[in-house]
Every structure is written in structure tokens, then in C-alpha cells.
PDB file of C-alpha atoms in Angstrom:
ATOM      1  CA  LEU A   1      13.926   4.725 -18.255  1.00  0.00           C
ATOM      2  CA  ALA A   2      10.487   5.316 -15.987  1.00  0.00           C
ATOM      3  CA  SER A   3       9.708   2.698 -13.928  1.00  0.00           C
ATOM      4  CA  PRO A   4       6.432   0.473 -14.538  1.00  0.00           C
ATOM      5  CA  ILE A   5       5.383   1.720 -11.049  1.00  0.00           C
ATOM      6  CA  LYS A   6       6.013   5.460 -12.032  1.00  0.00           C
ATOM      7  CA  LEU A   7       4.276   4.887 -15.767  1.00  0.00           C
ATOM      8  CA  SER A   8       1.081   2.802 -13.412  1.00  0.00           C
ATOM      9  CA  ILE A   9       0.836   6.213 -11.522  1.00  0.00           C
ATOM     10  CA  SER A  10       1.210   8.397 -14.038  1.00  0.00           C
ATOM     11  CA  ARG A  11      -1.506   7.354 -16.132  1.00  0.00           C
ATOM     12  CA  ASN A  12      -4.190   7.163 -13.430  1.00  0.00           C
ATOM     13  CA  ILE A  13      -3.297  10.978 -12.858  1.00  0.00           C
ATOM     14  CA  CYS A  14      -3.914  11.432 -16.734  1.00  0.00           C
ATOM     15  CA  LYS A  15      -6.959   9.675 -16.860  1.00  0.00           C
ATOM     16  CA  ARG A  16      -8.450  12.693 -13.777  1.00  0.00           C
ATOM     17  CA  ARG A  17     -10.970  14.614 -16.062  1.00  0.00           C
ATOM     18  CA  LEU A  18     -10.353  18.629 -15.740  1.00  0.00           C
ATOM     19  CA  SER A  19     -13.722  20.417 -14.498  1.00  0.00           C
ATOM     20  CA  SER A  20     -14.223  24.291 -15.165  1.00  0.00           C
ATOM     21  CA  ASN A  21     -16.217  26.374 -13.367  1.00  0.00           C
ATOM     22  CA  SER A  22     -18.252  29.127 -14.408  1.00  0.00           C
ATOM     23  CA  LEU A  23     -15.268  31.497 -15.199  1.00  0.00           C
ATOM     24  CA  GLY A  24     -13.830  28.510 -17.563  1.00  0.00           C
ATOM     25  CA  ILE A  25     -10.872  27.701 -15.336  1.00  0.00           C
ATOM     26  CA  SER A  26     -10.050  23.951 -15.432  1.00  0.00           C
ATOM     27  CA  PHE A  27      -9.278  21.951 -12.683  1.00  0.00           C
ATOM     28  CA  PRO A  28      -8.685  18.307 -11.394  1.00  0.00           C
ATOM     29  CA  SER A  29     -11.738  16.571 -10.796  1.00  0.00           C
ATOM     30  CA  GLU A  30     -10.242  14.504  -8.021  1.00  0.00           C
ATOM     31  CA  VAL A  31      -7.139  15.278  -5.663  1.00  0.00           C
ATOM     32  CA  THR A  32      -5.437  13.066  -3.567  1.00  0.00           C
ATOM     33  CA  ILE A  33      -4.744  13.702  -0.513  1.00  0.00           C
ATOM     34  CA  VAL A  34      -1.255  12.931   1.456  1.00  0.00           C
ATOM     35  CA  GLU A  35      -1.558  13.390   4.843  1.00  0.00           C
ATOM     36  CA  VAL A  36       1.846  14.474   6.442  1.00  0.00           C
ATOM     37  CA  GLY A  37       0.850  14.741  10.234  1.00  0.00           C
ATOM     38  CA  PRO A  38       1.893  11.548  12.005  1.00  0.00           C
ATOM     39  CA  ARG A  39       5.418  12.773  10.618  1.00  0.00           C
ATOM     40  CA  ASP A  40       6.015  16.037   9.699  1.00  0.00           C
ATOM     41  CA  GLY A  41       3.231  17.272  11.618  1.00  0.00           C
ATOM     42  CA  LEU A  42       4.480  16.158  14.943  1.00  0.00           C
ATOM     43  CA  GLN A  43       8.439  15.748  14.217  1.00  0.00           C
ATOM     44  CA  ASN A  44       8.668  19.125  15.671  1.00  0.00           C
ATOM     45  CA  GLU A  45       7.404  18.550  19.164  1.00  0.00           C
ATOM     46  CA  LYS A  46       9.250  19.232  21.645  1.00  0.00           C
ATOM     47  CA  THR A  47       7.964  16.744  24.475  1.00  0.00           C
ATOM     48  CA  ILE A  48       8.176  13.059  23.490  1.00  0.00           C
ATOM     49  CA  ILE A  49       4.760  11.785  22.419  1.00  0.00           C
ATOM     50  CA  PRO A  50       3.993   8.156  23.709  1.00  0.00           C
ATOM     51  CA  THR A  51       4.255   5.262  20.592  1.00  0.00           C
ATOM     52  CA  GLN A  52       0.902   4.336  21.559  1.00  0.00           C
ATOM     53  CA  VAL A  53      -0.977   8.142  20.987  1.00  0.00           C
ATOM     54  CA  LYS A  54       0.923   7.990  17.008  1.00  0.00           C
ATOM     55  CA  VAL A  55      -0.378   4.902  16.303  1.00  0.00           C
ATOM     56  CA  GLU A  56      -4.081   5.732  17.661  1.00  0.00           C
ATOM     57  CA  LEU A  57      -3.571   8.645  15.364  1.00  0.00           C
ATOM     58  CA  ILE A  58      -2.498   7.054  12.262  1.00  0.00           C
ATOM     59  CA  ASP A  59      -5.369   4.269  12.871  1.00  0.00           C
ATOM     60  CA  ARG A  60      -7.785   6.753  13.210  1.00  0.00           C
ATOM     61  CA  LEU A  61      -6.491   8.770  10.079  1.00  0.00           C
ATOM     62  CA  SER A  62      -6.940   4.944   8.261  1.00  0.00           C
ATOM     63  CA  ASN A  63     -10.404   5.077   8.838  1.00  0.00           C
ATOM     64  CA  THR A  64     -11.304   8.752   6.932  1.00  0.00           C
ATOM     65  CA  GLY A  65     -10.993   7.911   3.608  1.00  0.00           C
ATOM     66  CA  LEU A  66      -7.065   9.014   3.280  1.00  0.00           C
ATOM     67  CA  LYS A  67      -5.274   6.827   1.003  1.00  0.00           C
ATOM     68  CA  PHE A  68      -1.539   8.002   2.181  1.00  0.00           C
ATOM     69  CA  ILE A  69      -0.553   8.762   5.452  1.00  0.00           C
ATOM     70  CA  GLU A  70       3.001   9.444   6.069  1.00  0.00           C
ATOM     71  CA  SER A  71       3.801   7.927   9.346  1.00  0.00           C
ATOM     72  CA  ALA A  72       7.698   8.322  10.242  1.00  0.00           C
ATOM     73  CA  SER A  73      10.923   9.430  10.050  1.00  0.00           C
ATOM     74  CA  PHE A  74      13.799   6.564   9.978  1.00  0.00           C
ATOM     75  CA  VAL A  75      16.530   9.016  10.889  1.00  0.00           C
ATOM     76  CA  SER A  76      18.865   9.620  13.505  1.00  0.00           C
ATOM     77  CA  GLU A  77      17.033  10.026  17.152  1.00  0.00           C
ATOM     78  CA  ARG A  78      20.012  12.438  18.064  1.00  0.00           C
ATOM     79  CA  TYR A  79      18.861  14.781  15.306  1.00  0.00           C
ATOM     80  CA  VAL A  80      15.096  14.495  15.842  1.00  0.00           C
ATOM     81  CA  PRO A  81      14.373  12.640  19.141  1.00  0.00           C
ATOM     82  CA  GLN A  82      10.580  12.390  18.132  1.00  0.00           C
ATOM     83  CA  MET A  83      10.827   9.943  15.790  1.00  0.00           C
ATOM     84  CA  GLY A  84      13.131   7.930  17.655  1.00  0.00           C
ATOM     85  CA  ASP A  85      10.317   5.021  17.898  1.00  0.00           C
ATOM     86  CA  HIS A  86       9.522   5.131  13.842  1.00  0.00           C
ATOM     87  CA  SER A  87      10.044   0.994  14.420  1.00  0.00           C
ATOM     88  CA  LYS A  88       7.908   0.719  17.201  1.00  0.00           C
ATOM     89  CA  VAL A  89       5.130   2.613  15.118  1.00  0.00           C
ATOM     90  CA  MET A  90       5.283   0.731  11.766  1.00  0.00           C
ATOM     91  CA  SER A  91       4.980  -2.351  13.910  1.00  0.00           C
ATOM     92  CA  GLN A  92       2.016  -1.446  15.629  1.00  0.00           C
ATOM     93  CA  ILE A  93      -0.310   0.375  13.345  1.00  0.00           C
ATOM     94  CA  LYS A  94      -3.162  -1.485  11.513  1.00  0.00           C
ATOM     95  CA  ARG A  95      -1.878  -1.501   8.117  1.00  0.00           C
ATOM     96  CA  LYS A  96      -5.403  -1.005   5.849  1.00  0.00           C
ATOM     97  CA  SER A  97      -5.883  -2.084   2.870  1.00  0.00           C
ATOM     98  CA  GLY A  98      -5.571  -0.035  -0.254  1.00  0.00           C
ATOM     99  CA  VAL A  99      -4.035   2.608   1.866  1.00  0.00           C
ATOM    100  CA  MET A 100      -0.026   3.566   2.179  1.00  0.00           C
ATOM    101  CA  TYR A 101       1.791   4.486   4.852  1.00  0.00           C
ATOM    102  CA  PRO A 102       5.260   6.056   3.264  1.00  0.00           C
ATOM    103  CA  VAL A 103       8.528   7.110   5.620  1.00  0.00           C
ATOM    104  CA  LEU A 104      10.931   9.210   4.981  1.00  0.00           C
ATOM    105  CA  THR A 105      14.663   8.127   5.236  1.00  0.00           C
ATOM    106  CA  PRO A 106      17.443  10.439   4.309  1.00  0.00           C
ATOM    107  CA  ASN A 107      19.896   7.693   3.683  1.00  0.00           C
ATOM    108  CA  MET A 108      20.851   4.068   3.266  1.00  0.00           C
ATOM    109  CA  LYS A 109      20.532   3.102   6.628  1.00  0.00           C
ATOM    110  CA  GLY A 110      17.044   4.826   7.430  1.00  0.00           C
ATOM    111  CA  PHE A 111      16.197   2.489   3.946  1.00  0.00           C
ATOM    112  CA  GLU A 112      17.667  -0.424   5.961  1.00  0.00           C
ATOM    113  CA  GLY A 113      15.115   0.382   9.194  1.00  0.00           C
ATOM    114  CA  ALA A 114      12.313   1.074   6.883  1.00  0.00           C
ATOM    115  CA  LEU A 115      12.678  -2.656   5.160  1.00  0.00           C
ATOM    116  CA  SER A 116      12.733  -4.375   8.024  1.00  0.00           C
ATOM    117  CA  ALA A 117       9.615  -2.725   9.604  1.00  0.00           C
ATOM    118  CA  ASN A 118       8.037  -3.708   6.250  1.00  0.00           C
ATOM    119  CA  CYS A 119       7.397  -0.248   4.486  1.00  0.00           C
ATOM    120  CA  GLU A 120       6.031  -0.273   1.185  1.00  0.00           C
ATOM    121  CA  GLU A 121       7.094   3.002   0.088  1.00  0.00           C
ATOM    122  CA  VAL A 122       9.882   5.601   1.562  1.00  0.00           C
ATOM    123  CA  ALA A 123      10.495   9.548   0.660  1.00  0.00           C
ATOM    124  CA  VAL A 124      13.523  10.839   0.085  1.00  0.00           C
ATOM    125  CA  PHE A 125      14.394  14.649   0.869  1.00  0.00           C
ATOM    126  CA  ALA A 126      16.387  16.898  -1.342  1.00  0.00           C
ATOM    127  CA  ALA A 127      16.524  20.984  -0.562  1.00  0.00           C
ATOM    128  CA  ALA A 128      17.017  23.759  -3.567  1.00  0.00           C
ATOM    129  CA  SER A 129      18.903  25.675  -1.198  1.00  0.00           C
ATOM    130  CA  GLU A 130      22.327  24.707  -0.109  1.00  0.00           C
ATOM    131  CA  GLY A 131      22.191  26.359   3.168  1.00  0.00           C
ATOM    132  CA  PHE A 132      18.746  24.567   3.942  1.00  0.00           C
ATOM    133  CA  SER A 133      20.283  21.169   2.523  1.00  0.00           C
ATOM    134  CA  LYS A 134      23.788  21.939   4.968  1.00  0.00           C
ATOM    135  CA  ALA A 135      20.897  22.608   8.057  1.00  0.00           C
ATOM    136  CA  ASN A 136      18.891  19.648   7.317  1.00  0.00           C
ATOM    137  CA  LEU A 137      21.184  16.806   5.855  1.00  0.00           C
ATOM    138  CA  ASN A 138      24.590  17.808   6.845  1.00  0.00           C
ATOM    139  CA  CYS A 139      25.823  18.109   3.229  1.00  0.00           C
ATOM    140  CA  THR A 140      25.733  19.702   0.015  1.00  0.00           C
ATOM    141  CA  ILE A 141      23.055  19.325  -2.369  1.00  0.00           C
ATOM    142  CA  GLU A 142      25.112  17.121  -4.694  1.00  0.00           C
ATOM    143  CA  GLU A 143      26.078  15.239  -2.042  1.00  0.00           C
ATOM    144  CA  SER A 144      22.260  14.446  -1.107  1.00  0.00           C
ATOM    145  CA  PHE A 145      21.994  13.165  -4.239  1.00  0.00           C
ATOM    146  CA  GLN A 146      24.915  11.188  -4.094  1.00  0.00           C
ATOM    147  CA  ARG A 147      23.769   9.495  -0.665  1.00  0.00           C
ATOM    148  CA  PHE A 148      20.501   8.595  -2.295  1.00  0.00           C
ATOM    149  CA  VAL A 149      21.742   6.529  -4.934  1.00  0.00           C
ATOM    150  CA  PRO A 150      22.363   3.221  -3.624  1.00  0.00           C
ATOM    151  CA  LEU A 151      19.226   4.020  -1.739  1.00  0.00           C
ATOM    152  CA  CYS A 152      17.329   4.092  -4.541  1.00  0.00           C
ATOM    153  CA  GLU A 153      18.846   1.343  -6.699  1.00  0.00           C
ATOM    154  CA  ALA A 154      17.986  -0.648  -3.707  1.00  0.00           C
ATOM    155  CA  ALA A 155      14.240   0.597  -3.337  1.00  0.00           C
ATOM    156  CA  LYS A 156      14.213  -0.496  -7.199  1.00  0.00           C
ATOM    157  CA  GLU A 157      15.712  -4.064  -6.679  1.00  0.00           C
ATOM    158  CA  LYS A 158      12.955  -4.317  -3.563  1.00  0.00           C
ATOM    159  CA  ASN A 159       9.877  -3.334  -5.525  1.00  0.00           C
ATOM    160  CA  ILE A 160       9.819  -0.515  -2.908  1.00  0.00           C
ATOM    161  CA  ARG A 161       8.018   3.072  -4.303  1.00  0.00           C
ATOM    162  CA  ILE A 162       9.986   6.042  -3.878  1.00  0.00           C
ATOM    163  CA  ARG A 163       8.576   9.541  -3.260  1.00  0.00           C
ATOM    164  CA  GLY A 164      10.873  12.774  -3.400  1.00  0.00           C
ATOM    165  CA  TYR A 165      10.684  15.969  -1.775  1.00  0.00           C
ATOM    166  CA  VAL A 166      12.230  19.228  -2.609  1.00  0.00           C
ATOM    167  CA  SER A 167      12.360  21.704   0.260  1.00  0.00           C
ATOM    168  CA  CYS A 168      12.466  25.364   0.139  1.00  0.00           C
ATOM    169  CA  VAL A 169      11.162  25.659  -3.270  1.00  0.00           C
ATOM    170  CA  LEU A 170       9.689  29.323  -2.740  1.00  0.00           C
ATOM    171  CA  GLY A 171      12.089  30.681   0.080  1.00  0.00           C
ATOM    172  CA  CYS A 172      15.053  29.642   2.179  1.00  0.00           C
ATOM    173  CA  PRO A 173      15.759  30.702   6.013  1.00  0.00           C
ATOM    174  CA  TYR A 174      19.212  30.758   5.085  1.00  0.00           C
ATOM    175  CA  ASP A 175      19.876  31.603   1.482  1.00  0.00           C
ATOM    176  CA  GLY A 176      16.530  33.596   0.848  1.00  0.00           C
ATOM    177  CA  TYR A 177      15.123  33.687  -2.462  1.00  0.00           C
ATOM    178  CA  ILE A 178      15.327  30.089  -4.827  1.00  0.00           C
ATOM    179  CA  GLN A 179      15.200  30.673  -8.327  1.00  0.00           C
ATOM    180  CA  PRO A 180      12.526  28.498 -10.015  1.00  0.00           C
ATOM    181  CA  GLN A 181      14.603  26.411 -12.251  1.00  0.00           C
ATOM    182  CA  VAL A 182      17.066  25.176  -9.096  1.00  0.00           C
ATOM    183  CA  VAL A 183      13.584  23.497  -8.185  1.00  0.00           C
ATOM    184  CA  ALA A 184      13.115  22.527 -11.799  1.00  0.00           C
ATOM    185  CA  ASP A 185      16.308  21.036 -11.972  1.00  0.00           C
ATOM    186  CA  VAL A 186      16.498  19.217  -8.371  1.00  0.00           C
ATOM    187  CA  SER A 187      13.345  17.668  -9.153  1.00  0.00           C
ATOM    188  CA  LYS A 188      14.061  16.533 -12.444  1.00  0.00           C
ATOM    189  CA  LYS A 189      17.014  14.866 -10.463  1.00  0.00           C
ATOM    190  CA  LEU A 190      14.872  13.001  -8.190  1.00  0.00           C
ATOM    191  CA  LEU A 191      12.702  11.452 -10.594  1.00  0.00           C
ATOM    192  CA  ASP A 192      15.314  10.717 -12.979  1.00  0.00           C
ATOM    193  CA  MET A 193      16.412   8.730  -9.929  1.00  0.00           C
ATOM    194  CA  GLY A 194      13.472   6.962  -9.495  1.00  0.00           C
ATOM    195  CA  CYS A 195      11.167   8.871  -7.349  1.00  0.00           C
ATOM    196  CA  TYR A 196       7.699   8.345  -8.714  1.00  0.00           C
ATOM    197  CA  GLN A 197       6.439  11.939  -7.883  1.00  0.00           C
ATOM    198  CA  VAL A 198       8.185  14.725  -6.461  1.00  0.00           C
ATOM    199  CA  SER A 199       6.507  17.260  -3.518  1.00  0.00           C
ATOM    200  CA  LEU A 200       7.235  20.737  -3.810  1.00  0.00           C
ATOM    201  CA  GLY A 201       7.416  22.432  -0.604  1.00  0.00           C
ATOM    202  CA  ASP A 202       7.134  25.932   0.568  1.00  0.00           C
ATOM    203  CA  THR A 203       9.098  24.764   4.237  1.00  0.00           C
ATOM    204  CA  ILE A 204       8.645  28.091   5.731  1.00  0.00           C
ATOM    205  CA  GLY A 205       5.418  29.143   4.319  1.00  0.00           C
ATOM    206  CA  ILE A 206       6.720  32.302   2.570  1.00  0.00           C
ATOM    207  CA  GLY A 207       5.113  32.145  -0.592  1.00  0.00           C
ATOM    208  CA  ASN A 208       2.167  33.853  -2.142  1.00  0.00           C
ATOM    209  CA  PRO A 209      -0.418  33.169  -5.399  1.00  0.00           C
ATOM    210  CA  GLY A 210       2.193  34.957  -7.683  1.00  0.00           C
ATOM    211  CA  SER A 211       5.763  33.456  -6.516  1.00  0.00           C
ATOM    212  CA  THR A 212       3.915  30.123  -6.567  1.00  0.00           C
ATOM    213  CA  ASP A 213       2.584  30.456 -10.004  1.00  0.00           C
ATOM    214  CA  SER A 214       5.599  31.633 -11.381  1.00  0.00           C
ATOM    215  CA  MET A 215       7.603  29.086  -9.896  1.00  0.00           C
ATOM    216  CA  LEU A 216       4.870  25.873 -10.859  1.00  0.00           C
ATOM    217  CA  SER A 217       5.052  27.901 -14.462  1.00  0.00           C
ATOM    218  CA  VAL A 218       8.812  27.185 -14.742  1.00  0.00           C
ATOM    219  CA  VAL A 219       9.078  23.815 -13.304  1.00  0.00           C
ATOM    220  CA  LYS A 220       6.514  22.402 -15.711  1.00  0.00           C
ATOM    221  CA  GLU A 221       8.308  23.227 -18.480  1.00  0.00           C
ATOM    222  CA  GLN A 222      10.724  20.375 -17.616  1.00  0.00           C
ATOM    223  CA  ILE A 223       8.258  17.869 -15.904  1.00  0.00           C
ATOM    224  CA  PRO A 224       4.721  16.881 -16.755  1.00  0.00           C
ATOM    225  CA  LYS A 225       2.183  17.953 -14.061  1.00  0.00           C
ATOM    226  CA  GLU A 226       1.178  14.461 -13.212  1.00  0.00           C
ATOM    227  CA  LEU A 227       4.848  13.749 -11.142  1.00  0.00           C
ATOM    228  CA  LEU A 228       3.834  16.498  -9.531  1.00  0.00           C
ATOM    229  CA  ALA A 229       2.358  17.384  -5.934  1.00  0.00           C
ATOM    230  CA  VAL A 230       2.596  20.864  -3.745  1.00  0.00           C
ATOM    231  CA  HIS A 231       3.270  20.824   0.372  1.00  0.00           C
ATOM    232  CA  PHE A 232       2.452  24.227   1.721  1.00  0.00           C
ATOM    233  CA  HIS A 233       3.102  25.725   5.257  1.00  0.00           C
ATOM    234  CA  ASP A 234       0.472  28.332   6.480  1.00  0.00           C
ATOM    235  CA  THR A 235       3.155  30.604   8.131  1.00  0.00           C
ATOM    236  CA  TYR A 236       1.782  34.141   5.783  1.00  0.00           C
ATOM    237  CA  GLY A 237      -1.948  32.593   5.634  1.00  0.00           C
ATOM    238  CA  GLN A 238      -1.521  32.040   1.830  1.00  0.00           C
ATOM    239  CA  ALA A 239      -1.284  27.993   1.984  1.00  0.00           C
ATOM    240  CA  LEU A 240      -5.066  27.703   0.651  1.00  0.00           C
ATOM    241  CA  ALA A 241      -4.670  30.216  -2.221  1.00  0.00           C
ATOM    242  CA  ASN A 242      -1.371  28.675  -3.082  1.00  0.00           C
ATOM    243  CA  ILE A 243      -3.103  25.162  -3.211  1.00  0.00           C
ATOM    244  CA  LEU A 244      -5.885  26.573  -5.718  1.00  0.00           C
ATOM    245  CA  VAL A 245      -3.001  27.659  -8.296  1.00  0.00           C
ATOM    246  CA  ALA A 246      -1.471  24.420  -8.210  1.00  0.00           C
ATOM    247  CA  LEU A 247      -5.014  23.337  -8.599  1.00  0.00           C
ATOM    248  CA  GLN A 248      -4.992  25.737 -11.836  1.00  0.00           C
ATOM    249  CA  HIS A 249      -1.601  24.424 -13.278  1.00  0.00           C
ATOM    250  CA  GLY A 250      -3.295  20.803 -13.203  1.00  0.00           C
ATOM    251  CA  ILE A 251      -1.471  19.265 -10.234  1.00  0.00           C
ATOM    252  CA  SER A 252      -4.110  17.002  -8.448  1.00  0.00           C
ATOM    253  CA  VAL A 253      -2.076  15.764  -5.082  1.00  0.00           C
ATOM    254  CA  VAL A 254      -1.501  18.077  -2.264  1.00  0.00           C
ATOM    255  CA  ASP A 255       0.300  17.444   1.146  1.00  0.00           C
ATOM    256  CA  SER A 256      -1.229  18.565   4.209  1.00  0.00           C
ATOM    257  CA  SER A 257      -1.724  17.862   8.090  1.00  0.00           C
ATOM    258  CA  VAL A 258      -4.723  17.368  10.268  1.00  0.00           C
ATOM    259  CA  ALA A 259      -5.318  20.069  12.669  1.00  0.00           C
ATOM    260  CA  GLY A 260      -2.664  21.997  11.138  1.00  0.00           C
ATOM    261  CA  LEU A 261      -0.182  20.154  12.783  1.00  0.00           C
ATOM    262  CA  GLY A 262       3.543  20.975  11.774  1.00  0.00           C
ATOM    263  CA  GLY A 263       6.697  23.016  11.610  1.00  0.00           C
ATOM    264  CA  CYS A 264      10.251  22.113  10.737  1.00  0.00           C
ATOM    265  CA  PRO A 265      13.716  21.723  13.360  1.00  0.00           C
ATOM    266  CA  PHE A 266      15.668  22.935  11.020  1.00  0.00           C
ATOM    267  CA  ALA A 267      13.342  26.271   9.530  1.00  0.00           C
ATOM    268  CA  LYS A 268      13.247  28.817  12.570  1.00  0.00           C
ATOM    269  CA  GLY A 269       9.910  30.501  12.243  1.00  0.00           C
ATOM    270  CA  ALA A 270       8.365  28.109  10.090  1.00  0.00           C
ATOM    271  CA  THR A 271       4.575  27.132  11.776  1.00  0.00           C
ATOM    272  CA  GLY A 272       2.364  24.096  10.424  1.00  0.00           C
ATOM    273  CA  ASN A 273       0.962  22.916   7.492  1.00  0.00           C
ATOM    274  CA  VAL A 274      -1.953  23.526   5.800  1.00  0.00           C
ATOM    275  CA  ALA A 275      -4.855  21.645   7.609  1.00  0.00           C
ATOM    276  CA  THR A 276      -6.182  18.400   5.729  1.00  0.00           C
ATOM    277  CA  GLU A 277      -9.564  19.810   7.355  1.00  0.00           C
ATOM    278  CA  ASP A 278      -9.160  23.123   5.380  1.00  0.00           C
ATOM    279  CA  VAL A 279      -7.653  21.347   2.047  1.00  0.00           C
ATOM    280  CA  VAL A 280     -10.744  18.973   1.945  1.00  0.00           C
ATOM    281  CA  TYR A 281     -14.063  21.625   2.759  1.00  0.00           C
ATOM    282  CA  MET A 282     -12.394  23.873   0.267  1.00  0.00           C
ATOM    283  CA  LEU A 283     -11.928  21.006  -2.473  1.00  0.00           C
ATOM    284  CA  HIS A 284     -15.528  19.325  -1.804  1.00  0.00           C
ATOM    285  CA  GLY A 285     -16.491  23.003  -2.283  1.00  0.00           C
ATOM    286  CA  MET A 286     -15.446  23.060  -5.839  1.00  0.00           C
ATOM    287  CA  ASN A 287     -16.505  19.804  -6.283  1.00  0.00           C
ATOM    288  CA  ILE A 288     -13.182  18.157  -6.423  1.00  0.00           C
ATOM    289  CA  SER A 289     -13.198  14.442  -5.243  1.00  0.00           C
ATOM    290  CA  THR A 290     -11.115  13.311  -2.348  1.00  0.00           C
ATOM    291  CA  GLY A 291     -12.613  10.410  -1.058  1.00  0.00           C
ATOM    292  CA  VAL A 292     -12.298  11.923   2.556  1.00  0.00           C
ATOM    293  CA  ASP A 293     -14.796  11.849   4.920  1.00  0.00           C
ATOM    294  CA  LEU A 294     -14.356  15.662   6.238  1.00  0.00           C
ATOM    295  CA  ASN A 295     -16.331  15.066   9.709  1.00  0.00           C
ATOM    296  CA  GLU A 296     -14.240  11.751  10.825  1.00  0.00           C
ATOM    297  CA  LEU A 297     -11.137  13.941   9.837  1.00  0.00           C
ATOM    298  CA  VAL A 298     -11.961  16.475  12.555  1.00  0.00           C
ATOM    299  CA  LYS A 299     -12.864  13.975  15.066  1.00  0.00           C
ATOM    300  CA  VAL A 300      -9.173  12.836  14.226  1.00  0.00           C
ATOM    301  CA  GLY A 301      -8.335  16.447  14.648  1.00  0.00           C
ATOM    302  CA  GLU A 302      -9.922  16.991  17.657  1.00  0.00           C
ATOM    303  CA  PHE A 303      -8.121  13.374  19.256  1.00  0.00           C
ATOM    304  CA  ILE A 304      -4.556  14.767  18.594  1.00  0.00           C
ATOM    305  CA  SER A 305      -4.953  18.447  19.524  1.00  0.00           C
ATOM    306  CA  SER A 306      -6.404  17.510  22.923  1.00  0.00           C
ATOM    307  CA  TYR A 307      -3.709  14.980  23.551  1.00  0.00           C
ATOM    308  CA  LEU A 308      -1.459  17.978  22.883  1.00  0.00           C
ATOM    309  CA  GLY A 309      -2.898  20.485  24.819  1.00  0.00           C
ATOM    310  CA  ARG A 310      -3.546  23.097  22.128  1.00  0.00           C
ATOM    311  CA  ASP A 311      -6.553  24.802  20.128  1.00  0.00           C
ATOM    312  CA  ILE A 312      -6.905  23.219  16.471  1.00  0.00           C
ATOM    313  CA  ASN A 313      -5.598  25.134  13.765  1.00  0.00           C
ATOM    314  CA  SER A 314      -7.629  24.881  11.424  1.00  0.00           C
ATOM    315  CA  ARG A 315     -10.640  27.249  11.014  1.00  0.00           C
ATOM    316  CA  VAL A 316     -13.196  24.601   9.203  1.00  0.00           C
ATOM    317  CA  ALA A 317     -12.786  21.645  12.144  1.00  0.00           C
ATOM    318  CA  ASN A 318     -13.050  25.404  14.789  1.00  0.00           C
ATOM    319  CA  ALA A 319     -16.529  26.014  12.548  1.00  0.00           C
ATOM    320  CA  LEU A 320     -17.858  22.426  12.360  1.00  0.00           C
ATOM    321  CA  ILE A 321     -17.257  21.949  15.818  1.00  0.00           C
ATOM    322  CA  ALA A 322     -18.684  25.000  17.079  1.00  0.00           C
ATOM    323  CA  LYS A 323     -21.757  24.187  14.757  1.00  0.00           C
ATOM    324  CA  ARG A 324     -21.898  21.090  17.089  1.00  0.00           C
ATOM    325  CA  LYS A 325     -22.397  22.652  20.307  1.00  0.00           C
TER     326      LYS A 325
END
């Protein structure tokens, strides 16, 4: 049965009008951005980032108009050392009214930690690839679902929202090509277990508009578009084009990372997530509302990139910064 939370969110998304451009192609009139920089963006950094820097990053993002900021991962410090201070981060951020701060919880131990940190939303991670599931979660796809059963039951009991992720929807570093039907089946299982939404992740950024269209066409045969989000890495420079395809399919939730931060410790060669600045610029140019202040977002990207000592991985941010000078 669909939970009240899932139905409520579905109704809200269903209310979004579809706007048409001069070519007669329909797009959502508004898109929700799920900012994943503080978690997915930073998890692959080799040098441990101080807790106060992570907290400041999240607090700055809270003032840009973003409504969803994925803030930490309650995983073993042994496997992802960068996320070892998850509880400290969640206890020190200034939670802003109307903003959700979801955290990743791969198992019951992680969920219990998130509960102790007063988290209101958690995320679980499955894979469309057996090879990636074994590398990332140290278990098969089916075994990962067995782990999620007590977690999902506990979340429902505590009225904690659960978001689902599916990794490697367009290709895997271990198994290669992924059948779209497998993506659909894994996504449906996550929804059946209580997730209010499933984010489809191109973990290694290998997808293109053609493969994205084929995958979404199959997934939507089983799952309403209102329950789907997309999460693209930009390894081959295809992320914005893939997001455009997802918009044409009526999907109105997009994951992205400020300054294009990211990578995956279990997917060699995967570069950063698509930059939130680039996504927001594209959407605003299409008259699609996001509620995000692009100029403030660029400043946040400058802050974290300056701390990391690297160039901002966003063409839009770099162009706007150059314009200021």
C-alpha cells in the first residue's frame, strides 16, 4: 500500500503544469533540485574535510532556496572515512524551516545513527548491477533488499521519510551494459518497500540522451513519472542533455552537486555530479521554476572550491564569476 507521505508528495508533483515550448515539447513548469554536494560530492575526497567546513557548506546551501540538501552518510568510517563525522555534522547544522536534510543509511545500524541525530529523511541505496552491489554494499542485489526490510519498517513506524537510489542505471564499471528492465524491477521493489521516490543514478556518467530515453521509457511502463528522480554524473559531458531527456519524460526532480563536486569510491573513473549551477541556469532559461537563487549558489560553490583548492567544475559558475571581474 502507498504510504500517506508518498501519496501527498505524488499529489503535489502531479499539480505541476506542463509547459510547452515553440516546438510543442512539454516540460514540467517547476523542478525540485536535490542538492547532493555535502554527501555525494564530498565522500570521495581523499583529505578529511573538517566538520566545521561541512557544516558551513550545508548552512550556506540552506540560504540559496534549495529545499533538499543531502547532508551526510551514516556508513562505516572504515569504508568511507570522509563521512565519519556524520553525527557531528547533523548536530551542528542550522536546520532551516522548510528545508529537508536527508542522509544515506545503508543498513539498520546507519538508520539507528540517523535516528539518534534527529534526521527526518533517510535514503537507501540499491544497484541495478550485481557487480556494483557487491563492491559498494558487499552483498547481492537481493541481499541488499533483505537488509532494507527492518530499516523500512522502522522508518514507517517512526514516520521517517525514505528515498531510494538505484545505482548504475545506464552502465556499470564491473558488469557493463545494464538492461533497463532490471532498473525498473529494482526501482519498483524500492517503492514497494516504502520509498516515496526513487532516484535513478548514472553512477559512472556513461549515459547519453539515447540510452537515457530508452531506459526511462521502460521504467515508466512500471512506475509513474511522479515517483522518479534522476541523478547524472558528467564523466562524458552528457549530464545536461540527459536531464533534458528526463524533463521531456515529465520527470521533475533532479539531483545535482554544487560546483560539480563528486565521484564514487566504488566506481573508478567516475567524475563529479552535474553541477547544480549548470542545471539551475538551464532550467531558468527554459522558464522552469526551481526556487533557487543562482547567484547565491555560485557563491557557495566558490566557498567550497576555494577550501578544496581547485577550480569550480561548473561552466555557468565560472562564466558568472568572470562577468563580475
